[in-house]
XYZ file of C-alpha atoms in Angstrom:
603
model
C 17.365 14.847 -13.973
C 14.493 16.895 -15.351
C 10.774 16.265 -15.180
C 9.673 14.001 -18.016
C 6.139 15.245 -18.597
C 7.239 17.387 -21.533
C 7.887 14.295 -23.626
C 4.402 13.100 -22.749
C 2.900 16.383 -23.885
C 4.332 15.964 -27.360
C 3.162 12.369 -27.696
C 0.055 13.625 -29.460
C 2.172 14.240 -32.558
C 3.177 10.566 -32.540
C -0.145 8.872 -31.859
C -2.142 8.118 -34.958
C -5.753 7.137 -34.609
C -5.869 7.700 -30.842
C -8.615 10.066 -29.831
C -7.873 12.504 -27.031
C -11.092 11.411 -25.331
C -11.240 8.276 -23.207
C -11.326 4.974 -25.030
C -14.576 3.065 -25.432
C -13.086 -0.029 -23.785
C -15.387 -1.101 -20.959
C -14.222 -4.579 -19.961
C -10.824 -4.771 -18.225
C -11.306 -8.195 -16.630
C -8.434 -9.886 -18.470
C -6.263 -6.775 -18.390
C -6.522 -6.705 -14.559
C -5.141 -10.262 -14.322
C -1.929 -9.667 -16.276
C 1.082 -10.550 -14.057
C 3.413 -7.661 -13.147
C 6.675 -8.006 -11.218
C 7.232 -5.057 -8.897
C 9.456 -4.762 -5.816
C 10.170 -8.479 -5.953
C 6.509 -9.519 -5.933
C 4.433 -10.983 -8.749
C 1.069 -9.247 -8.616
C -1.975 -8.705 -10.839
C -1.902 -5.561 -12.935
C -4.934 -4.234 -11.049
C -2.950 -4.263 -7.789
C -0.107 -2.463 -9.567
C -2.581 0.130 -10.847
C -4.211 0.633 -7.443
C -0.826 1.013 -5.752
C 0.304 3.485 -8.388
C -2.763 5.694 -8.057
C -2.564 5.486 -4.259
C 1.071 6.548 -4.442
C 0.173 9.458 -6.733
C -3.111 10.671 -5.271
C -3.831 8.861 -2.008
C -6.794 7.100 -3.659
C -6.937 3.741 -5.445
C -9.230 5.066 -8.184
C -9.632 8.217 -10.257
C -13.064 9.829 -9.952
C -15.493 7.086 -11.041
C -12.852 5.288 -13.078
C -11.209 2.120 -11.787
C -7.439 1.982 -11.363
C -6.887 -0.464 -14.246
C -9.000 1.601 -16.628
C -7.048 4.743 -15.713
C -3.718 2.955 -16.116
C -4.801 1.745 -19.554
C -5.429 5.395 -20.472
C -1.919 6.308 -19.306
C -0.380 3.421 -21.251
C -2.310 3.575 -24.482
C -3.495 7.206 -24.699
C -1.321 9.238 -22.290
C -2.450 12.578 -23.710
C -5.938 11.909 -22.319
C -4.551 11.835 -18.761
C -2.689 15.155 -18.838
C -5.537 17.035 -17.156
C -6.342 14.332 -14.599
C -5.826 15.667 -11.078
C -3.838 12.739 -9.757
C -0.872 14.297 -7.945
C -1.454 14.895 -4.246
C 0.379 17.870 -2.691
C -0.404 17.896 1.015
C 1.373 21.137 1.818
C -0.341 24.155 0.154
C 2.860 26.183 0.580
C 4.550 23.887 -1.930
C 1.818 24.605 -4.486
C 2.306 28.337 -3.893
C 6.081 27.948 -4.294
C 5.432 26.255 -7.648
C 3.232 29.120 -8.756
C 0.061 27.022 -8.646
C -3.145 28.132 -6.984
C -3.746 25.756 -4.039
C -6.713 23.457 -4.616
C -9.165 22.447 -1.913
C -8.783 18.749 -2.740
C -4.949 19.197 -2.831
C -4.650 17.382 -6.162
C -3.098 18.672 -9.373
C -2.777 17.513 -12.955
C 0.399 16.636 -14.905
C -0.132 19.632 -17.179
C -0.332 21.987 -14.174
C 2.897 20.654 -12.696
C 4.649 20.680 -16.056
C 4.263 24.472 -16.132
C 6.296 24.603 -12.912
C 8.828 21.944 -13.893
C 11.849 24.253 -13.694
C 11.010 25.430 -10.166
C 10.167 21.920 -8.972
C 13.436 20.556 -10.370
C 15.401 23.242 -8.537
C 13.559 22.546 -5.276
C 14.120 18.796 -5.654
C 17.821 19.218 -6.314
C 18.175 21.375 -3.209
C 16.175 18.928 -1.042
C 18.126 15.914 -2.343
C 21.396 17.414 -1.061
C 20.069 17.349 2.523
C 20.644 14.057 4.416
C 17.399 12.103 4.646
C 17.289 12.123 8.444
C 17.606 15.932 8.461
C 14.907 16.704 5.893
C 11.714 18.458 6.857
C 8.283 17.143 5.915
C 8.077 19.754 3.138
C 11.436 18.688 1.681
C 10.411 15.031 1.669
C 7.123 16.062 0.050
C 8.978 17.867 -2.740
C 11.091 14.786 -3.472
C 7.988 12.567 -3.415
C 6.148 14.819 -5.887
C 9.157 14.996 -8.205
C 9.619 11.210 -8.183
C 5.918 10.618 -8.843
C 5.901 12.954 -11.836
C 8.913 11.229 -13.350
C 7.334 7.824 -12.739
C 4.220 9.060 -14.538
C 6.411 10.198 -17.432
C 8.259 6.862 -17.623
C 5.022 4.874 -17.675
C 3.558 7.088 -20.384
C 6.306 5.859 -22.754
C 5.601 2.173 -22.119
C 3.784 1.435 -25.379
C 5.035 4.151 -27.680
C 6.535 1.347 -29.790
C 3.059 0.198 -30.857
C 2.001 3.343 -32.748
C 3.116 4.693 -36.159
C 5.850 7.324 -35.865
C 7.396 9.776 -38.298
C 10.839 8.312 -37.512
C 9.747 5.093 -39.215
C 8.553 6.487 -42.513
C 8.937 4.305 -45.618
C 7.569 5.676 -48.886
C 9.104 3.266 -51.404
C 6.538 0.697 -52.512
C 9.363 -1.612 -53.534
C 10.848 -1.493 -50.041
C 7.446 -1.993 -48.420
C 6.793 -4.968 -50.667
C 10.148 -6.566 -49.752
C 9.408 -6.115 -46.059
C 5.794 -7.259 -46.334
C 4.449 -3.919 -45.086
C 1.089 -2.412 -46.155
C 1.452 -0.421 -49.353
C -1.220 2.120 -48.395
C 0.703 3.241 -45.305
C 3.880 5.316 -45.080
C 4.410 5.632 -41.334
C 4.978 2.538 -39.231
C 5.537 1.686 -35.595
C 8.788 0.701 -33.937
C 7.616 -2.899 -33.569
C 6.502 -3.042 -37.231
C 10.086 -2.361 -38.293
C 11.700 -4.382 -35.483
C 9.816 -7.496 -36.594
C 11.341 -7.057 -40.060
C 14.868 -6.265 -38.824
C 16.385 -9.452 -40.278
C 15.115 -8.548 -43.751
C 16.436 -4.982 -43.784
C 19.352 -4.281 -46.160
C 21.523 -1.358 -45.116
C 22.343 -0.430 -48.743
C 18.931 1.235 -49.000
C 19.381 4.866 -47.793
C 15.779 5.059 -46.587
C 16.170 1.897 -44.491
C 19.595 2.980 -43.221
C 18.006 5.986 -41.551
C 15.124 3.858 -40.293
C 17.598 1.374 -38.766
C 19.457 4.207 -37.051
C 16.154 5.411 -35.633
C 15.451 1.904 -34.343
C 18.705 1.919 -32.399
C 18.174 5.445 -31.068
C 14.673 4.653 -29.842
C 15.803 1.426 -28.169
C 18.422 3.423 -26.245
C 15.982 6.157 -25.208
C 13.496 3.895 -23.451
C 15.579 1.638 -21.232
C 14.732 0.367 -17.748
C 11.131 1.472 -17.731
C 9.280 0.568 -14.490
C 6.732 -1.874 -15.883
C 8.185 -5.406 -15.751
C 5.645 -7.725 -17.404
C 7.710 -9.986 -19.670
C 9.891 -12.818 -18.274
C 13.400 -12.748 -19.693
C 14.529 -15.903 -21.476
C 18.126 -15.143 -20.424
C 17.779 -14.868 -16.632
C 15.199 -14.631 -13.841
C 14.601 -10.931 -14.430
C 11.375 -9.549 -15.818
C 11.496 -6.830 -18.448
C 9.362 -3.949 -19.604
C 8.132 -4.336 -23.213
C 10.731 -1.763 -24.336
C 13.577 -3.614 -22.599
C 12.327 -6.888 -24.048
C 12.428 -5.304 -27.518
C 15.991 -4.140 -26.952
C 17.583 -7.133 -25.212
C 15.464 -10.247 -25.699
C 13.531 -9.761 -28.932
C 15.308 -12.586 -30.715
C 13.466 -15.054 -28.475
C 10.263 -16.216 -30.197
C 8.182 -16.257 -27.011
C 9.277 -12.715 -26.141
C 8.389 -11.553 -29.672
C 4.947 -13.075 -29.270
C 4.342 -11.423 -25.901
C 5.478 -7.979 -27.089
C 3.322 -8.346 -30.204
C 0.299 -9.109 -28.032
C 0.954 -5.912 -26.059
C 1.076 -4.067 -29.371
C -2.273 -5.626 -30.316
C -3.740 -4.498 -26.991
C -2.492 -0.959 -27.547
C -3.948 -0.725 -31.041
C -7.249 -2.345 -30.029
C -7.530 0.170 -27.203
C -6.852 3.061 -29.569
C -9.573 1.788 -31.895
C -12.032 1.260 -29.044
C -12.353 -2.406 -30.013
C -13.442 -4.029 -26.744
C -13.521 -7.595 -28.066
C -10.087 -7.447 -29.723
C -8.593 -5.784 -26.613
C -9.869 -8.509 -24.306
C -8.889 -11.302 -26.670
C -5.327 -9.944 -26.848
C -5.181 -9.669 -23.033
C -6.599 -13.178 -22.611
C -4.163 -14.637 -25.136
C -1.316 -12.810 -23.398
C -2.201 -14.341 -20.006
C -2.399 -17.842 -21.531
C 0.912 -17.331 -23.329
C 2.800 -15.975 -20.341
C 1.785 -18.930 -18.177
C 3.986 -21.108 -20.401
C 7.007 -19.000 -19.412
C 6.414 -19.141 -15.664
C 8.019 -21.431 -13.099
C 5.884 -23.630 -10.826
C 6.371 -21.173 -7.964
C 5.300 -18.255 -10.159
C 2.255 -20.189 -11.384
C 1.160 -20.736 -7.767
C 1.258 -16.982 -7.241
C -0.631 -16.279 -10.461
C -3.307 -18.802 -9.469
C -3.986 -16.632 -6.389
C -4.682 -13.531 -8.484
C -8.504 -13.992 -8.415
C -8.397 -14.046 -4.598
C -6.168 -10.957 -4.510
C -8.492 -9.107 -6.899
C -11.477 -10.077 -4.748
C -9.633 -8.791 -1.672
C -8.699 -5.499 -3.341
C -12.140 -4.866 -4.811
C -14.129 -5.599 -1.656
C -11.955 -3.804 0.962
C -12.961 -6.028 3.912
C -11.390 -3.750 6.520
C -13.486 -0.821 5.326
C -16.588 -2.864 6.099
C -15.131 -3.682 9.516
C -14.601 -0.004 10.336
C -18.168 0.795 9.308
C -19.688 -1.863 11.580
C -17.398 -0.989 14.509
C -18.513 2.642 14.242
C -22.152 1.553 14.192
C -21.538 -0.490 17.356
C -20.259 2.591 19.164
C -23.184 4.667 17.889
C -25.626 2.099 19.260
C -23.811 2.295 22.617
C -24.240 6.071 22.704
C -27.915 5.806 21.703
C -28.461 3.244 24.478
C -28.162 6.059 27.045
C -31.472 7.433 25.774
C -33.276 4.144 26.250
C -32.858 1.058 28.387
C -34.245 -1.271 25.745
C -32.261 -4.411 24.973
C -32.595 -3.559 21.266
C -29.583 -1.232 21.317
C -27.455 -3.785 23.130
C -28.321 -6.494 20.610
C -27.628 -4.150 17.699
C -24.305 -3.155 19.231
C -23.244 -6.765 19.741
C -24.426 -7.693 16.250
C -22.435 -4.797 14.733
C -19.207 -5.848 16.454
C -19.645 -9.429 15.236
C -20.595 -8.186 11.750
C -17.399 -6.097 11.667
C -15.288 -8.927 13.052
C -16.279 -11.308 10.238
C -14.736 -9.272 7.347
C -11.821 -8.479 9.680
C -11.101 -12.211 10.015
C -11.738 -12.868 6.327
C -9.431 -10.030 5.297
C -6.622 -11.393 7.454
C -7.262 -14.905 6.136
C -7.061 -13.755 2.526
C -3.799 -11.916 3.197
C -2.326 -15.063 4.766
C -3.318 -17.183 1.739
C -2.083 -14.627 -0.792
C 1.287 -14.037 0.888
C 1.842 -17.507 2.436
C 2.860 -16.000 5.769
C 1.423 -14.564 8.990
C 0.076 -11.021 8.513
C 2.523 -9.242 10.845
C 5.470 -8.168 8.680
C 4.778 -4.408 8.388
C 3.261 -1.609 10.442
C 0.129 -1.768 8.265
C -0.330 -5.475 8.913
C 0.561 -5.136 12.576
C -2.138 -2.546 13.192
C -4.695 -4.764 11.457
C -3.603 -7.822 13.462
C -3.570 -5.924 16.764
C -7.056 -4.628 15.918
C -8.183 -8.196 15.290
C -6.822 -9.397 18.665
C -8.309 -6.366 20.452
C -11.770 -7.009 19.005
C -11.463 -10.719 19.845
C -10.607 -9.832 23.436
C -13.538 -7.423 23.465
C -15.882 -10.220 22.404
C -14.494 -12.454 25.164
C -15.015 -9.666 27.684
C -18.592 -9.175 26.533
C -19.278 -12.904 26.709
C -18.537 -12.847 30.429
C -19.573 -9.275 31.252
C -22.665 -8.605 29.096
C -22.828 -4.936 30.098
C -21.446 -3.129 27.014
C -17.840 -3.178 28.313
C -16.574 -5.631 25.677
C -18.643 -4.050 22.916
C -17.248 -0.588 23.642
C -13.706 -1.971 23.913
C -14.011 -3.804 20.587
C -15.674 -0.887 18.787
C -13.148 1.743 19.887
C -10.020 -0.388 19.451
C -11.145 -1.890 16.138
C -12.045 1.502 14.653
C -8.935 3.318 15.902
C -6.430 0.657 14.866
C -7.923 0.134 11.404
C -7.987 3.893 10.825
C -4.292 4.050 11.718
C -3.632 1.096 9.399
C -5.284 3.064 6.575
C -2.651 5.764 7.035
C 0.041 3.260 6.170
C -1.929 1.812 3.256
C -1.548 5.191 1.539
C 2.068 4.263 0.809
C 0.910 1.867 -1.957
C 0.854 -1.920 -2.147
C 0.303 -3.392 1.334
C 1.013 -6.966 0.190
C 4.768 -6.517 0.048
C 7.437 -9.186 0.059
C 9.330 -9.729 3.287
C 12.637 -8.006 3.873
C 15.448 -10.495 4.429
C 15.640 -10.034 8.210
C 11.989 -11.077 8.583
C 11.994 -13.884 6.043
C 11.081 -16.729 8.407
C 7.522 -17.981 8.588
C 8.302 -19.966 11.740
C 9.499 -16.975 13.731
C 6.832 -14.704 12.260
C 4.229 -17.210 13.443
C 5.796 -17.527 16.899
C 7.781 -14.508 18.084
C 6.147 -11.753 16.024
C 2.553 -12.918 16.458
C 3.067 -13.545 20.183
C 4.668 -10.180 20.921
C 2.034 -8.473 18.766
C -0.752 -10.176 20.703
C 0.990 -8.889 23.816
C 0.850 -5.364 22.358
C -2.863 -5.861 21.667
C -3.651 -7.131 25.162
C -1.718 -4.252 26.755
C -3.593 -1.750 24.577
C -6.924 -3.317 25.548
C -5.855 -3.081 29.185
C -5.024 0.589 28.604
C -8.416 1.200 27.004
C -10.118 -0.468 29.959
C -8.088 1.820 32.212
C -9.530 4.794 30.299
C -13.014 3.381 30.695
C -12.589 2.839 34.460
C -11.416 6.431 34.915
C -14.328 7.815 32.893
C -16.781 5.640 34.815
C -15.297 6.864 38.100
C -15.532 10.520 37.035
C -19.209 10.131 36.117
C -20.015 8.358 39.369
C -20.755 4.824 38.241
C -21.770 2.427 41.009
C -19.122 0.382 42.799
C -20.294 -2.877 41.223
C -19.711 -1.539 37.692
C -16.318 -0.129 38.652
C -15.340 -3.420 40.273
C -16.201 -5.383 37.118
C -14.144 -3.025 34.968
C -11.260 -3.206 37.454
C -11.228 -7.015 37.536
C -11.484 -7.195 33.746
C -8.548 -4.798 33.429
C -6.529 -6.917 35.840
C -7.269 -10.088 33.867
C -6.364 -8.545 30.523
C -3.105 -7.167 31.906
C -2.289 -10.685 33.122
C -2.752 -11.966 29.582
C -0.595 -9.098 28.305
C 2.221 -9.904 30.741
C 2.284 -13.586 29.730
C 2.260 -12.847 26.009
C 4.875 -10.080 26.058
C 7.175 -12.125 28.305
C 6.875 -15.176 26.046
C 7.211 -13.079 22.873
C 10.314 -11.316 24.181
C 11.995 -14.627 24.994
C 11.089 -16.081 21.603
C 12.605 -12.982 20.033
C 15.807 -13.624 21.959
C 15.977 -17.182 20.614
C 15.437 -15.902 17.059
C 18.142 -13.275 17.602
C 20.516 -15.976 18.834
C 19.912 -18.004 15.671
C 20.140 -15.046 13.299
C 22.714 -12.765 14.932
C 24.531 -15.063 17.352
C 23.373 -13.373 20.549
C 20.241 -13.692 22.683
C 20.169 -10.092 23.874
C 21.969 -6.971 22.719
C 20.160 -4.068 24.402
C 18.830 -3.055 21.000
C 16.217 -0.246 21.219
C 13.453 -2.567 19.992
C 14.462 -5.232 22.504
C 14.508 -2.635 25.258
C 11.034 -1.488 24.227
C 9.630 -5.012 24.576
C 11.367 -5.373 27.942
C 9.814 -2.081 29.094
C 6.325 -3.499 28.515
C 7.145 -6.653 30.511
C 8.718 -4.708 33.383
C 5.952 -2.102 33.534
C 3.157 -4.674 33.572
C 5.015 -6.769 36.149
C 5.511 -3.637 38.253
C 1.746 -3.034 38.289
C 1.088 -6.539 39.586
C 3.802 -6.245 42.244
C 2.386 -2.883 43.352
C -1.107 -4.367 43.579
C 0.014 -7.406 45.600
C 1.970 -5.123 47.929
C -1.188 -2.955 48.322
C 0.725 0.042 46.994
C -2.011 0.747 44.398
C -5.734 0.129 44.217
C -8.217 0.317 41.334
C -7.305 3.966 40.604
C -3.598 3.198 40.511
C -4.124 0.162 38.296
C -6.246 2.168 35.844
C -3.621 4.911 35.638
C -0.869 2.307 35.275
C -2.784 0.544 32.493
C -3.072 3.821 30.562
C 0.660 4.449 31.005
C 1.257 0.861 29.849
C -0.510 1.714 26.619
C 1.900 4.643 26.181
C 4.823 2.275 26.765
C 3.462 0.021 24.004
C 3.304 2.927 21.570
C 6.968 3.655 22.244
C 7.995 0.001 21.950
C 5.787 -0.624 18.926
C 7.100 2.019 16.586
C 8.467 4.913 18.637
C 11.912 3.317 18.971
C 12.043 3.123 15.177
C 12.471 6.901 15.151
C 15.978 6.356 16.507
C 16.807 4.521 13.240
C 19.537 2.545 15.009
C 20.039 -1.078 15.969
C 19.442 -4.353 14.177
C 15.675 -3.771 14.305
C 15.779 -0.426 12.494
C 14.164 -2.029 9.420
C 10.816 -0.813 10.783
C 11.811 2.861 10.531
C 9.016 5.193 9.561
C 9.135 8.955 9.237
C 6.579 11.542 10.229
C 5.369 9.713 13.332
C 7.203 11.767 15.989
C 4.622 14.560 16.001
C 1.759 12.086 16.312
C 3.497 10.364 19.240
C 4.037 13.655 21.041
C 0.413 14.709 20.518
C -0.776 11.329 21.785
C 1.473 11.501 24.871
C 0.333 15.046 25.690
C -3.319 14.033 25.333
C -2.838 11.048 27.645
C -1.045 13.138 30.271
C -3.828 15.745 30.260
C -6.455 12.988 30.439
C -4.726 11.318 33.390
C -4.237 14.572 35.285
C -7.847 15.618 34.768
C -9.490 12.289 35.608
C -7.308 11.467 38.619
C -7.952 14.973 39.977
C -11.719 14.509 39.788
C -11.649 10.917 41.077
C -9.401 11.756 44.025
C -11.754 14.565 45.102
C -14.705 12.186 45.443
């Protein structure tokens, strides 16, 4: 397979009336709401556009242009996007290997990469021969870049059928009159001729060639990755090209494809009103072809667009950071103002955090714990909630600091996983059970959260001890840590048992020593060990704090470290590129523990 940008570069010879500058279309409200089926999920076109740009560039917009507006440029005037720096290349050595000067922002345009298409194709072919588990980060990056460029090329063809082409030239006025085509025009679009296919007589040499071109074009643009038209023959959705080729005899399909053609031509003309009317008519028309279940999903599009446009978790991060800043500033003054501002900021961040989770639950009709992205957000929510409970009883910054640090850190990590594209994905089959998601997965995840909060409190106790906090402050932190670890033990024990019951129902066995099962058991055993050691007077506050920090490390292994093994019935959570981060985290924690325990033990 070769890179497909070259075909995009020559589109300019096909597009009539389309300026190379951006279109004058300003209003994409209706366009954003068009239903798209991708990866098994019906989603608004704006979500598709945001996911696409995030996949390409790591951002859900291009410069000051919204994702839907940029996607419209790619669809209806692809030449205008050739110099857009949308392809992210994280490794500068790859850019050098391609003969491209590395850019500070690490982003490159389709035209730049097209110049290196031969080299990139060779590198991709070599990387593809290596088993996935043995590939380096650079080799995976090469494959990702290659796939993204080809996806860009495929999408750039999506509406080529709407514009006049030299392959559909008809000069005979008699022929044009028979077909009801404009007499003052010689070149027509694919859809212009396809709509007249039943009236074409093959005894006309000019039409014989045109008919052959129709067939050739229909074969060239199969299986394009933009499924927006429901098939009348089965439950599949089709791209406009595939609908033209396989389902165009259906009147409703013809109407929908024609409306896409109207959108494309209105866009090319810069006719904002006609563009929006065609998009609005399309949405109304497609609703008639949807099932009741699909209509329920489409009715949630306004909520999904609101969620995407307002980024509630970004607001949460901002307020959590402010809360920590107010805590730091409080050391310069004993005024209650900083405390009140810190508490207010945590609550202000918690509100969009809750609303964001609530919107995800409504949109997806399931608990928000089915992916690493969602799990980090949910664990952050539980951690902040626990922090607020701690502050309610403590009222000495401990809960505020716990909520601010955990909320910020976990949402930042979640953002890393959002860079993969659409975060509102359909469930994989093994997780497709709302009951067990709402019981086992949420319970074990809350156990993760409580253990992490206990670990953070262990960090805080050690820091307080190093800086010589009074015994009363240390005692409060110690007792709070003990209480949170008790909550963690109960939740992880219950969650592990619920997981065993689910496994018995799904796989016919309660326990199989699967790596993920062992990871959950490790958390239960480690936390239980801490309580046994405390009761037996084998450890005191210092030992509990150190044990809580180690417990947090155990959670990180159980949470997603075991996925690196890529074995067992729970290997559906596999994620690459996390091993280095885990090692760095473990090394940091070991150094922290050695340093703090050394200083504390000397006092």
